[in-house]
Amino acid sequence: MKKLSFVLAIAMFASLPTLALAAGAIDGGTKQSLNSVAIGMFVAFVALTLGITYWAAKQTASAADFYSAGGGITGFQNGLAIAGDYMSAASFLGISGLVYTSGYDGLIYSVGWLVGWPIVTFLIAEQLRNLGKFTFADVTSFRLGQTEIRILAACGSLVTVAFYLIAQMVGAGKLIQLLFGLDYWMAVVLVGGLMMIYVTFGGMKATTWVQIIKAVLLLLGATFMAGAVLYKFGFSPEALFAKATEVHPKKTAIMEPGSLISNPLSAISLGLALMFGTAGLPHILMRFFTVKDAKAARKSVFYATGFIGYFYILTFIIGFGAIVLVSTDTAFLDASILEKTKSGIAAIKGGSNMAAIHLADAVGGNVFLGFISAVAFATILAVVSGLALAGASSISHDIYAMVIKGGTADEQDEIRVSKIATLFLGVLAIILGIIFENQNVAFMVGLAFAIAASCNFPVLVMSIFWKGLTTRGAMIGGFLGLISAVVGVILSPAVWEATLGNPKGSAPVPLDNPALFSITLAFAGIWLFSVLDRSARARADRSGFDAQYVRCQTGIGAAGAVTH
Amino acid sequence: MDGNSHEKIKQDPNYQELVRRRSSLGWTLSLIMLVIYFGFILLVAYAPKFLGIRLGAGVTTIGIPIGLFVIVSAFVLTGIYVSKANSAYDTLIRRIIER
């Protein structure tokens, strides 16, 4: 198997430049010309991460190694990895692009993405580490019916992972097409292929280190960009804002909330999804099992919150920097759109998501552009790997080992199932990525957060803190949250009108994000059906709470660091 | 953990203190974060013009420091919890385990 990874690595290497060259020759409209610096840096990143995967594969023998890196990740390293999971290409390019087009509205989004973390620290992180082993379903099923709750958790995890993965794959294809001049399908296959190699051979250890390296590179790159922008304005944000309001067509309106959030209920609903969705994302929750104990778990969220908050402040500066330096420079603008709209903001080559990429060129030239492009690609790779591992763990640990084998699965068989599941998810992600190429997938990340907030989070938090929770209550409430979130999104303006093409104003649900009612429905369902539950199972569920709570608070009996 | 040991731990005053202090801090800080964040969202939804009030003669609006405050408060609240937990709770847990 190790030999195979080596062979694959060589094959990957050998094929990369040729793939790129072949694609560069095909004229693809918006496609960027071939950027050899970017490709060189990306190849270097892939070489380094494949080396790490080779090293990690040699140390990955047990299920604990595969799922949780043997519990050997430190709090600081895990903080970087969590931040890396969160600082996806969507948040780096998307938020800086949003600041570029709308100014202050971008900050409103960043704030929403960040505020879930304190809640994770206060209510989830330590409890998760003390009660669980590999997946968050270990916690929710601690005292409840194993079979039912594992199936619920697996459904919640897999649906969340699937939507998040499709959004990332489509974004990856589009971005790589623009950055490297690769064909869309090749980019998707490349991302899917590398992801399968990292996860199947290196498990959690490789996935974590790929994430850490990428997080460091991204933080350094963003710091340099924001620093270069501020340097041009004598480190005075006021001078930067003054120039930006002068050149932006919306003028000083970019310094206050704009049209992006117009309906108050929509704003609250989105806020709820972002805040509580964070605490229900399976690939994030899984990271708390990679550290030694509860103390390391809580420290890791503290570091992660710091890194993510710092990063969002940087993206705000980067977005404003792009308004000043990119929208005024015809080298970065599409001449025909500029002719029509007279607006540098609208005419940006490749769309607003390219604001940070063009800014890299503007402040650091071709070499830095190559660096940031390679980092953006690396970001996608690292995030999809984490997602694939979370999805595969749910299939192998929750469904195969706990439901099908009733907790008596052979460890090596379980790892094998997990690897097969990873390959299956990888192929599925590639196929879905290609199918959804020309669909608007922007709603999918919001949907993933809504499902995480409406199904995974309520069940998790109630199972940790509420003695009265029963298996039946968790099942009914959890599925109510899951189904209402999915249905709510389908009937929302973003999908009903924008994606399915129904006339404007015809969406049955006026909210773009269903979290407001789907979270309420989930909690209400969990409460009502638990209170009404008089079965023997319910008595066992409730009487198991005290022992669980003692372990949750003290960590006595928690899965050890290296052996389980 | 066997059937009786958690009953014994439940009677331990150290454990009772741990649970009381940790829960009250955790829920209080969560509530503070919710109030800060949804306060901000309500301002965005109902008083966008307030966030557009300029600070002094420049173009910087009051919304910028308010937004930064929400980001920094998330970090500071997390820090408060972690430092309390590191100093007080871990000692209590050690005492419970030693019993």
XYZ file of C-alpha atoms in Angstrom:
663
model
C 0.000 0.000 0.000
C 2.843 2.366 0.830
C 4.514 1.510 -2.422
C 1.286 2.395 -4.163
C 1.191 5.835 -2.584
C 4.723 6.422 -3.778
C 3.873 5.344 -7.310
C 0.774 7.513 -7.280
C 2.829 10.431 -6.066
C 5.254 10.050 -8.951
C 2.399 9.679 -11.415
C 0.718 12.773 -10.036
C 3.910 14.734 -10.359
C 4.686 13.610 -13.828
C 1.181 14.311 -15.050
C 0.672 17.712 -13.447
C 2.662 19.993 -15.739
C 1.501 18.130 -18.862
C -2.117 18.353 -17.768
C -1.670 22.034 -17.204
C 0.071 22.582 -20.499
C -2.512 20.613 -22.415
C -5.292 22.614 -20.836
C -3.514 25.894 -21.348
C -3.589 25.273 -25.042
C -7.377 25.073 -25.087
C -9.001 28.429 -25.223
C -11.612 28.647 -22.509
C -13.050 32.149 -22.471
C -12.585 33.359 -18.906
C -9.683 31.010 -18.338
C -6.492 32.653 -17.143
C -3.313 32.197 -19.132
C -0.936 29.621 -17.750
C 0.799 30.798 -14.593
C 4.051 28.853 -14.262
C 4.996 30.339 -10.874
C 1.632 29.339 -9.447
C 1.956 25.838 -10.842
C 5.510 25.518 -9.545
C 4.443 26.532 -6.047
C 1.427 24.288 -6.160
C 3.569 21.324 -7.249
C 5.898 22.088 -4.331
C 2.910 22.093 -1.952
C 1.611 18.806 -3.346
C 5.094 17.264 -3.078
C 5.389 18.341 0.548
C 1.927 17.095 1.484
C 2.434 13.769 -0.291
C 5.676 13.408 1.657
C 3.721 14.034 4.849
C 1.101 11.534 3.758
C 3.849 8.937 3.237
C 5.212 9.660 6.730
C 1.709 9.594 8.257
C 0.829 6.339 6.483
C 3.768 4.607 8.181
C 2.412 5.633 11.581
C -1.242 4.913 10.908
C -2.019 1.398 12.046
C -4.942 1.426 14.480
C -8.427 2.859 14.145
C -7.457 5.560 16.661
C -4.552 6.572 14.399
C -6.815 6.699 11.383
C -9.753 8.600 12.895
C -8.074 10.794 15.471
C -4.314 10.818 14.723
C -3.849 8.721 17.864
C -4.824 11.714 20.027
C -1.309 13.049 19.501
C -2.077 16.533 18.178
C -1.309 19.440 20.563
C -3.807 22.161 21.433
C -1.914 24.750 19.392
C -1.612 22.481 16.340
C -5.273 21.583 16.571
C -6.160 25.273 16.848
C -4.370 25.876 13.551
C -6.051 22.850 11.949
C -9.516 23.958 13.084
C -8.832 27.462 11.803
C -7.659 25.872 8.558
C -10.873 23.884 8.198
C -12.781 27.088 8.607
C -10.651 29.402 6.461
C -11.846 27.780 3.264
C -11.382 29.256 -0.185
C -15.017 30.299 0.062
C -14.363 32.403 3.127
C -11.045 33.838 1.898
C -12.062 34.679 -1.665
C -15.802 34.977 -0.982
C -15.625 37.393 1.938
C -12.876 39.553 0.431
C -14.985 39.583 -2.769
C -18.059 40.578 -0.795
C -16.150 43.427 0.872
C -14.939 44.426 -2.596
C -18.480 44.743 -3.971
C -20.431 45.802 -0.864
C -17.943 46.981 1.762
C -19.412 46.747 5.254
C -21.741 43.841 4.412
C -18.678 41.605 4.179
C -17.879 42.358 7.820
C -21.409 41.327 8.865
C -20.805 37.911 7.325
C -17.363 37.471 8.883
C -18.745 38.279 12.309
C -21.423 35.607 11.833
C -18.871 32.970 10.882
C -16.820 33.724 13.990
C -19.323 33.923 16.841
C -20.106 30.206 16.854
C -16.657 29.479 18.237
C -17.121 30.830 21.765
C -20.301 28.720 22.011
C -18.306 25.666 20.931
C -15.747 26.427 23.665
C -18.270 27.001 26.438
C -20.662 24.142 25.754
C -19.224 21.561 23.378
C -15.433 21.172 23.133
C -14.492 19.641 26.487
C -17.708 17.651 26.774
C -17.088 16.164 23.349
C -13.525 15.178 24.223
C -14.568 13.618 27.523
C -17.448 11.585 26.105
C -16.437 10.661 22.576
C -13.831 8.673 20.737
C -13.979 9.160 16.965
C -17.228 10.827 15.879
C -19.754 13.108 17.539
C -22.284 10.251 17.386
C -20.170 8.580 20.101
C -21.422 11.402 22.327
C -25.052 11.554 21.243
C -25.425 7.781 21.506
C -23.557 7.559 24.837
C -26.676 6.665 26.849
C -29.292 6.513 24.091
C -30.214 3.699 21.699
C -27.059 3.034 19.682
C -28.665 1.920 16.433
C -31.240 4.692 16.067
C -29.005 7.546 17.181
C -26.037 6.412 15.076
C -28.287 6.325 11.995
C -29.619 9.806 12.783
C -26.099 11.173 13.325
C -24.827 9.519 10.153
C -27.690 11.035 8.132
C -27.019 14.480 9.617
C -23.264 14.149 9.028
C -23.455 12.779 5.502
C -26.019 15.291 4.260
C -23.980 18.158 5.754
C -20.748 16.800 4.284
C -22.337 16.182 0.871
C -23.609 19.730 0.407
C -20.433 21.272 1.765
C -18.364 19.014 -0.488
C -20.320 19.847 -3.656
C -19.955 23.567 -2.938
C -16.205 23.152 -2.431
C -15.714 20.971 -5.529
C -17.567 23.321 -7.851
C -15.715 26.287 -6.337
C -12.442 24.403 -6.782
C -13.105 23.641 -10.442
C -14.013 27.223 -11.234
C -11.131 28.691 -9.289
C -8.479 26.392 -10.702
C -9.788 27.004 -14.188
C -9.226 30.698 -13.587
C -5.932 30.456 -11.731
C -4.055 27.751 -13.530
C -5.729 27.536 -16.915
C -6.768 23.918 -16.264
C -10.004 22.546 -17.669
C -12.862 22.412 -15.167
C -13.198 18.627 -15.164
C -9.449 18.127 -14.827
C -9.357 20.451 -11.838
C -12.194 18.543 -10.176
C -10.525 15.183 -10.847
C -7.193 16.499 -9.546
C -8.752 17.777 -6.296
C -10.766 14.580 -5.819
C -7.765 12.384 -6.565
C -5.369 14.120 -4.197
C -8.036 14.152 -1.505
C -8.459 10.373 -1.784
C -4.681 9.873 -1.500
C -4.324 12.039 1.607
C -7.228 10.460 3.428
C -6.927 6.786 2.513
C -3.180 6.577 3.139
C -2.563 9.181 5.803
C -5.891 9.256 7.685
C -6.413 12.001 10.253
C -2.684 12.582 10.772
C -2.054 13.527 7.130
C -5.335 15.452 6.905
C -4.420 17.465 10.004
C -0.892 18.324 8.864
C -2.046 19.312 5.373
C -4.525 21.609 7.089
C -1.907 23.069 9.455
C 0.581 23.829 6.667
C -2.109 25.429 4.563
C -3.398 27.495 7.510
C 0.106 28.858 8.168
C 0.651 29.677 4.473
C -2.755 31.338 4.194
C -2.266 33.402 7.356
C 1.199 34.509 6.203
C -0.033 35.376 2.714
C -3.060 37.305 3.980
C -0.927 39.135 6.558
C 1.516 40.188 3.844
C -1.301 41.419 1.602
C -3.098 43.380 4.295
C 0.244 44.753 5.477
C 1.186 45.860 1.964
C -2.183 47.580 1.541
C -1.918 49.415 4.857
C 1.710 50.320 4.120
C 0.570 52.216 1.023
C -1.693 54.292 3.270
C 0.830 54.958 6.020
C -0.907 52.339 8.203
C -3.961 54.564 8.482
C -7.236 52.679 7.961
C -9.005 56.043 7.658
C -6.820 56.964 4.658
C -7.610 53.572 3.065
C -11.365 53.963 3.665
C -11.281 57.557 2.376
C -9.657 56.498 -0.910
C -12.002 53.496 -1.229
C -15.166 55.571 -0.785
C -13.778 57.954 -3.404
C -13.314 55.294 -6.125
C -16.217 52.899 -5.298
C -19.434 53.635 -7.232
C -21.477 53.236 -4.017
C -19.302 55.922 -2.393
C -19.710 56.216 1.387
C -22.536 53.643 1.409
C -19.825 50.961 1.582
C -19.097 52.087 5.134
C -22.514 51.010 6.461
C -24.877 47.996 6.138
C -26.219 47.827 2.602
C -28.871 46.025 0.677
C -27.468 42.560 1.277
C -29.444 42.093 4.472
C -32.779 43.787 4.051
C -35.255 41.518 5.795
C -34.683 41.422 9.602
C -36.019 37.865 9.988
C -33.684 36.696 7.242
C -30.769 38.326 9.040
C -31.636 36.618 12.324
C -32.192 33.274 10.625
C -28.833 33.439 8.863
C -27.190 34.490 12.124
C -28.618 31.445 13.898
C -27.463 29.103 11.133
C -23.929 30.474 11.192
C -23.662 30.549 14.970
C -25.037 27.106 15.760
C -24.063 25.450 12.487
C -20.420 25.812 13.465
C -21.150 23.718 16.539
C -22.644 20.952 14.394
C -20.199 20.543 11.503
C -18.941 16.946 11.647
C -15.471 17.661 10.221
C -14.931 20.350 12.863
C -16.336 18.311 15.773
C -14.073 15.410 14.801
C -11.004 17.556 15.448
C -11.656 17.540 19.193
C -10.824 13.842 19.316
C -7.316 14.392 17.945
C -6.039 16.033 21.126
C -4.895 14.470 24.392
C -7.594 15.676 26.783
C -10.297 18.219 27.568
C -7.731 20.862 28.475
C -6.101 20.623 25.050
C -9.545 20.654 23.420
C -10.520 23.922 25.078
C -7.141 25.506 24.339
C -7.414 24.535 20.692
C -10.686 26.437 20.251
C -9.145 29.468 21.910
C -6.260 29.484 19.416
C -8.664 28.769 16.552
C -10.934 31.689 17.525
C -7.905 33.981 17.618
C -6.614 32.865 14.221
C -10.038 33.016 12.559
C -10.881 36.440 14.020
C -7.498 37.807 12.926
C -7.991 36.305 9.473
C -11.407 37.935 9.018
C -9.994 41.328 9.977
C -7.337 40.762 7.297
C -9.939 39.845 4.641
C -11.753 43.101 5.415
C -8.569 45.085 4.782
C -7.836 42.989 1.685
C -11.307 43.705 0.280
C -10.857 47.442 0.775
C -7.344 47.223 -0.628
C -8.786 45.591 -3.749
C -11.340 48.413 -4.126
C -8.497 50.902 -4.201
C -5.814 48.988 -6.103
C -7.717 46.529 -8.340
C -10.878 48.359 -9.441
C -8.798 51.345 -10.590
C -6.245 49.378 -12.627
C -7.372 48.437 -16.151
C -4.935 45.493 -16.159
C -7.357 43.664 -13.850
C -10.551 44.744 -15.579
C -12.565 43.393 -18.450
C -12.562 46.176 -21.040
C -15.962 45.340 -22.571
C -17.767 45.259 -19.186
C -15.979 48.446 -18.153
C -17.208 50.066 -21.360
C -20.805 49.110 -20.554
C -21.014 49.674 -16.801
C -18.324 52.357 -16.267
C -17.678 50.611 -12.967
C -14.308 49.091 -12.113
C -15.996 47.049 -9.378
C -18.338 45.276 -11.786
C -15.698 44.867 -14.493
C -13.207 42.819 -12.447
C -11.807 39.902 -14.477
C -13.177 36.563 -13.322
C -15.807 38.069 -11.000
C -15.637 39.513 -7.496
C -14.244 36.286 -5.999
C -10.984 37.124 -7.794
C -10.520 40.395 -5.870
C -7.963 38.945 -3.444
C -6.114 37.137 -6.242
C -5.731 40.291 -8.355
C -4.725 42.243 -5.271
C -1.906 39.745 -4.723
C -0.655 40.614 -8.206
C -1.055 44.332 -7.529
C 0.956 44.336 -4.292
C 3.430 41.504 -4.836
C 3.791 40.919 -8.561
C 3.749 37.621 -10.391
C 5.606 35.603 -7.747
C 3.235 36.567 -4.964
C 0.267 36.024 -7.268
C 1.587 32.508 -7.837
C 1.961 32.012 -4.102
C -1.594 33.131 -3.306
C -3.048 31.074 -6.173
C -1.234 27.986 -4.937
C -2.429 28.672 -1.378
C -6.031 29.043 -2.596
C -5.800 25.665 -4.321
C -4.152 24.113 -1.255
C -6.988 25.503 0.848
C -9.585 23.661 -1.189
C -7.590 20.435 -1.050
C -7.206 20.612 2.702
C -10.874 21.415 3.341
C -12.259 18.686 1.076
C -9.905 16.166 2.720
C -11.273 17.004 6.153
C -14.815 16.691 4.838
C -14.127 13.351 3.168
C -12.588 11.963 6.337
C -15.590 13.074 8.409
C -18.016 11.494 5.935
C -16.016 8.274 5.702
C -15.773 7.996 9.501
C -19.494 8.330 9.782
C -19.980 5.462 7.327
C -17.322 3.153 8.777
C -17.513 3.931 12.496
C -21.187 4.801 13.004
C -22.873 2.670 10.349
C -20.516 -0.258 9.739
C -18.850 -0.797 13.113
C -21.631 0.265 15.487
C -24.884 -0.427 13.642
C -24.104 -3.327 11.283
C -21.510 -5.054 13.449
C -23.057 -3.955 16.747
C -19.760 -2.609 18.105
C -17.812 -5.837 17.579
C -16.144 -5.004 14.254
C -12.553 -6.000 13.691
C -10.409 -2.867 13.827
C -8.605 -3.525 10.562
C -11.913 -4.261 8.818
C -13.292 -0.980 10.112
C -10.298 0.946 8.742
C -10.673 -0.855 5.415
C -14.359 0.116 5.240
C -13.374 3.699 6.000
C -10.860 3.726 3.146
C -13.391 2.255 0.735
C -15.905 4.860 1.904
C -13.336 7.594 1.235
C -12.804 6.344 -2.327
C -16.567 6.162 -2.807
C -17.030 9.715 -1.490
C -14.138 10.937 -3.634
C -15.611 9.492 -6.832
C -19.056 10.766 -5.868
C -17.654 14.246 -5.189
C -15.967 14.282 -8.609
C -19.166 13.178 -10.375
C -21.350 15.669 -8.476
C -18.758 18.380 -9.017
C -19.001 17.817 -12.767
C -22.822 17.578 -12.761
C -23.175 20.822 -10.827
C -20.623 22.741 -12.920
C -23.097 25.257 -14.269
C -25.444 25.356 -11.276
C -25.449 28.118 -8.746
C -24.161 26.293 -5.668
C -23.747 29.308 -3.398
C -26.753 28.220 -1.334
C -25.172 24.854 -0.508
C -22.775 26.114 2.174
C -25.665 27.935 3.835
C -27.700 24.736 3.598
C -24.882 22.690 5.146
C -24.778 25.136 8.061
C -28.570 25.077 8.400
C -28.640 21.271 8.586
C -25.733 21.168 11.026
C -27.514 23.752 13.184
C -30.943 22.071 12.977
C -30.080 18.380 13.268
C -26.576 17.760 14.652
C -26.373 20.653 17.099
C -29.738 20.267 18.924
C -29.274 16.533 19.429
C -25.686 17.004 20.584
C -26.381 19.798 23.050
C -29.504 18.145 24.483
C -27.753 14.808 24.883
C -24.965 16.485 26.860
C -27.071 18.728 29.098
C -30.635 17.461 29.379
C -31.372 14.459 31.524
C -34.883 14.101 30.123
C -33.740 13.418 26.551
C -34.856 10.043 25.221
C -33.969 8.088 22.097
C -37.400 8.667 20.594
C -37.271 12.420 21.300
C -33.826 12.746 19.733
C -34.874 10.727 16.669
C -38.070 12.640 15.968
C -36.630 16.071 16.789
C -33.412 15.426 14.874
C -35.168 14.258 11.722
C -37.687 17.116 11.985
C -34.768 19.547 12.018
C -33.015 17.788 9.128
C -36.081 17.550 6.910
C -37.394 21.037 7.659
C -33.962 22.522 6.916
C -33.737 20.763 3.535
C -37.348 21.544 2.581
C -36.963 25.120 3.820
C -33.966 25.662 1.570
C -35.677 24.147 -1.478
C -38.680 26.464 -0.961
C -36.497 29.535 -0.296
C -35.945 32.315 -2.846
C -32.311 31.234 -3.372
C -33.316 27.811 -4.717
C -36.996 28.135 -5.703
C -36.433 31.298 -7.748
C -32.701 31.604 -8.492
C -31.867 27.933 -9.105
C -35.147 26.309 -10.198
C -36.140 29.309 -12.277
C -39.594 30.002 -10.795
C -40.834 33.601 -11.086
C -39.572 36.144 -8.586
C -41.644 36.427 -5.426
C -43.176 32.957 -5.845
C -41.009 31.226 -3.205
C -43.288 29.681 -0.560
C -40.774 30.445 2.208
C -39.553 34.053 2.319
C -36.361 33.309 4.303
C -33.121 32.547 2.469
C -31.966 30.442 5.377
C -34.460 28.202 7.213
C -32.524 27.991 10.486
C -34.966 30.156 12.440
C -37.851 27.721 12.120
C -35.898 24.483 11.571
C -33.845 24.910 14.765
C -36.994 25.792 16.721
C -38.794 22.780 15.289
C -35.900 20.485 16.188
C -35.689 21.643 19.808
C -39.465 21.621 20.222
C -39.691 18.115 18.742
C -36.880 16.809 20.923
C -38.499 18.251 24.042
C -42.088 17.221 23.322
C -41.413 13.648 22.237
C -38.962 13.101 25.089
C -41.419 14.340 27.696
C -44.216 12.178 26.281
C -41.963 9.123 26.037
C -42.948 6.533 28.686
C -41.216 3.504 27.168
C -38.722 1.228 28.904
C -36.041 2.580 26.572
C -36.818 6.101 27.826
C -36.292 5.002 31.438
C -32.898 3.544 30.523
C -32.000 6.728 28.605
C -32.772 8.944 31.590
C -31.099 6.734 34.177
C -27.889 6.719 32.139
C -27.559 10.483 32.389
C -25.888 10.793 35.781
C -22.945 8.559 34.934
C -22.573 10.341 31.601
C -22.657 13.752 33.260
C -19.959 12.836 35.768
C -17.693 11.656 32.960
C -18.537 14.694 30.866
C -17.555 17.034 33.693
C -14.469 15.265 34.977
C -13.154 13.233 32.058
C -12.855 10.195 34.342
C -13.096 7.168 32.070
C -12.616 9.196 28.877
C -10.865 7.570 25.950
C -7.120 7.822 26.554
C -4.650 9.686 24.428
C -3.007 6.857 22.537
C -4.777 3.594 23.262
C -8.504 3.234 23.366
C -16.704 3.517 35.381
C -18.629 1.042 37.516
C -22.167 1.552 38.685
C -21.355 3.085 42.055
C -18.339 5.283 41.459
C -20.324 8.028 39.793
C -22.690 8.081 42.770
C -19.655 8.597 44.996
C -18.262 11.352 42.795
C -21.644 13.086 42.796
C -21.431 13.400 46.583
C -17.934 14.915 46.431
C -18.101 18.634 47.306
C -15.270 19.271 44.830
C -17.424 17.812 42.062
C -20.446 19.841 43.070
C -18.336 22.989 43.077
C -16.883 22.118 39.666
C -20.300 21.555 38.095
C -21.766 24.690 39.648
C -18.903 26.949 38.631
C -18.393 25.549 35.161
C -22.066 25.543 34.218
C -22.691 29.032 35.482
C -19.623 30.429 33.703
C -20.312 28.509 30.466
C -23.953 29.533 30.211
C -23.289 33.122 31.328
C -20.576 33.614 28.721
C -22.761 31.969 26.046
C -25.547 34.366 26.926
C -23.192 37.360 26.734
C -22.008 36.236 23.289
C -25.600 35.767 22.092
C -26.585 39.211 23.350
C -23.572 40.884 21.714
C -24.031 39.096 18.385
C -27.787 39.364 18.060
C -27.570 42.941 19.338
C -25.286 43.587 16.378
C -27.591 41.732 13.945
C -30.613 43.679 15.198
C -28.692 46.921 14.665
C -27.903 45.799 11.117
C -31.521 44.847 10.500
C -33.362 47.720 12.174
C -30.867 50.586 12.508
C -28.425 50.403 9.586
C -28.241 54.203 9.566
C -26.956 54.182 13.138
C -24.025 52.023 12.059
C -23.426 54.559 9.277
C -22.822 57.480 11.684
C -19.401 58.930 10.955
C -16.669 59.200 13.528
C -15.298 62.728 13.443
C -14.469 64.332 10.132
C -13.347 61.200 8.275
C -15.317 58.530 6.415
C -14.854 55.840 9.083
C -18.236 54.988 10.576
C -19.172 53.806 14.037
C -20.032 50.451 12.428
C -16.342 49.639 11.954
C -15.335 49.707 15.647
C -18.620 47.983 16.556
C -17.924 45.158 14.103
C -14.359 44.857 15.384
C -15.671 44.835 18.939
C -17.859 41.787 18.180
C -14.873 39.948 16.668
C -12.568 40.837 19.566
C -15.244 40.026 22.167
C -15.546 36.485 20.762
C -11.818 36.017 21.302
C -11.772 37.647 24.743
C -14.778 35.671 26.052
C -13.151 32.435 24.876
C -9.950 33.531 26.619
C -11.789 34.221 29.875
C -13.318 30.758 29.848
C -10.055 29.013 29.012
C -8.041 30.829 31.668
C -10.678 30.137 34.357
C -10.910 26.519 33.333
C -7.141 26.061 33.251
C -6.630 27.553 36.689
C -9.667 26.491 38.698
C -11.426 23.532 37.076
C -8.402 21.380 36.402
C -7.380 21.610 40.069
C -10.880 20.565 41.159
C -10.876 17.668 38.699
C -7.488 16.520 39.991
C -8.850 16.573 43.546
C -11.888 14.535 42.504
C -9.704 11.948 40.794
C -7.410 11.687 43.823
C -10.307 10.751 46.087
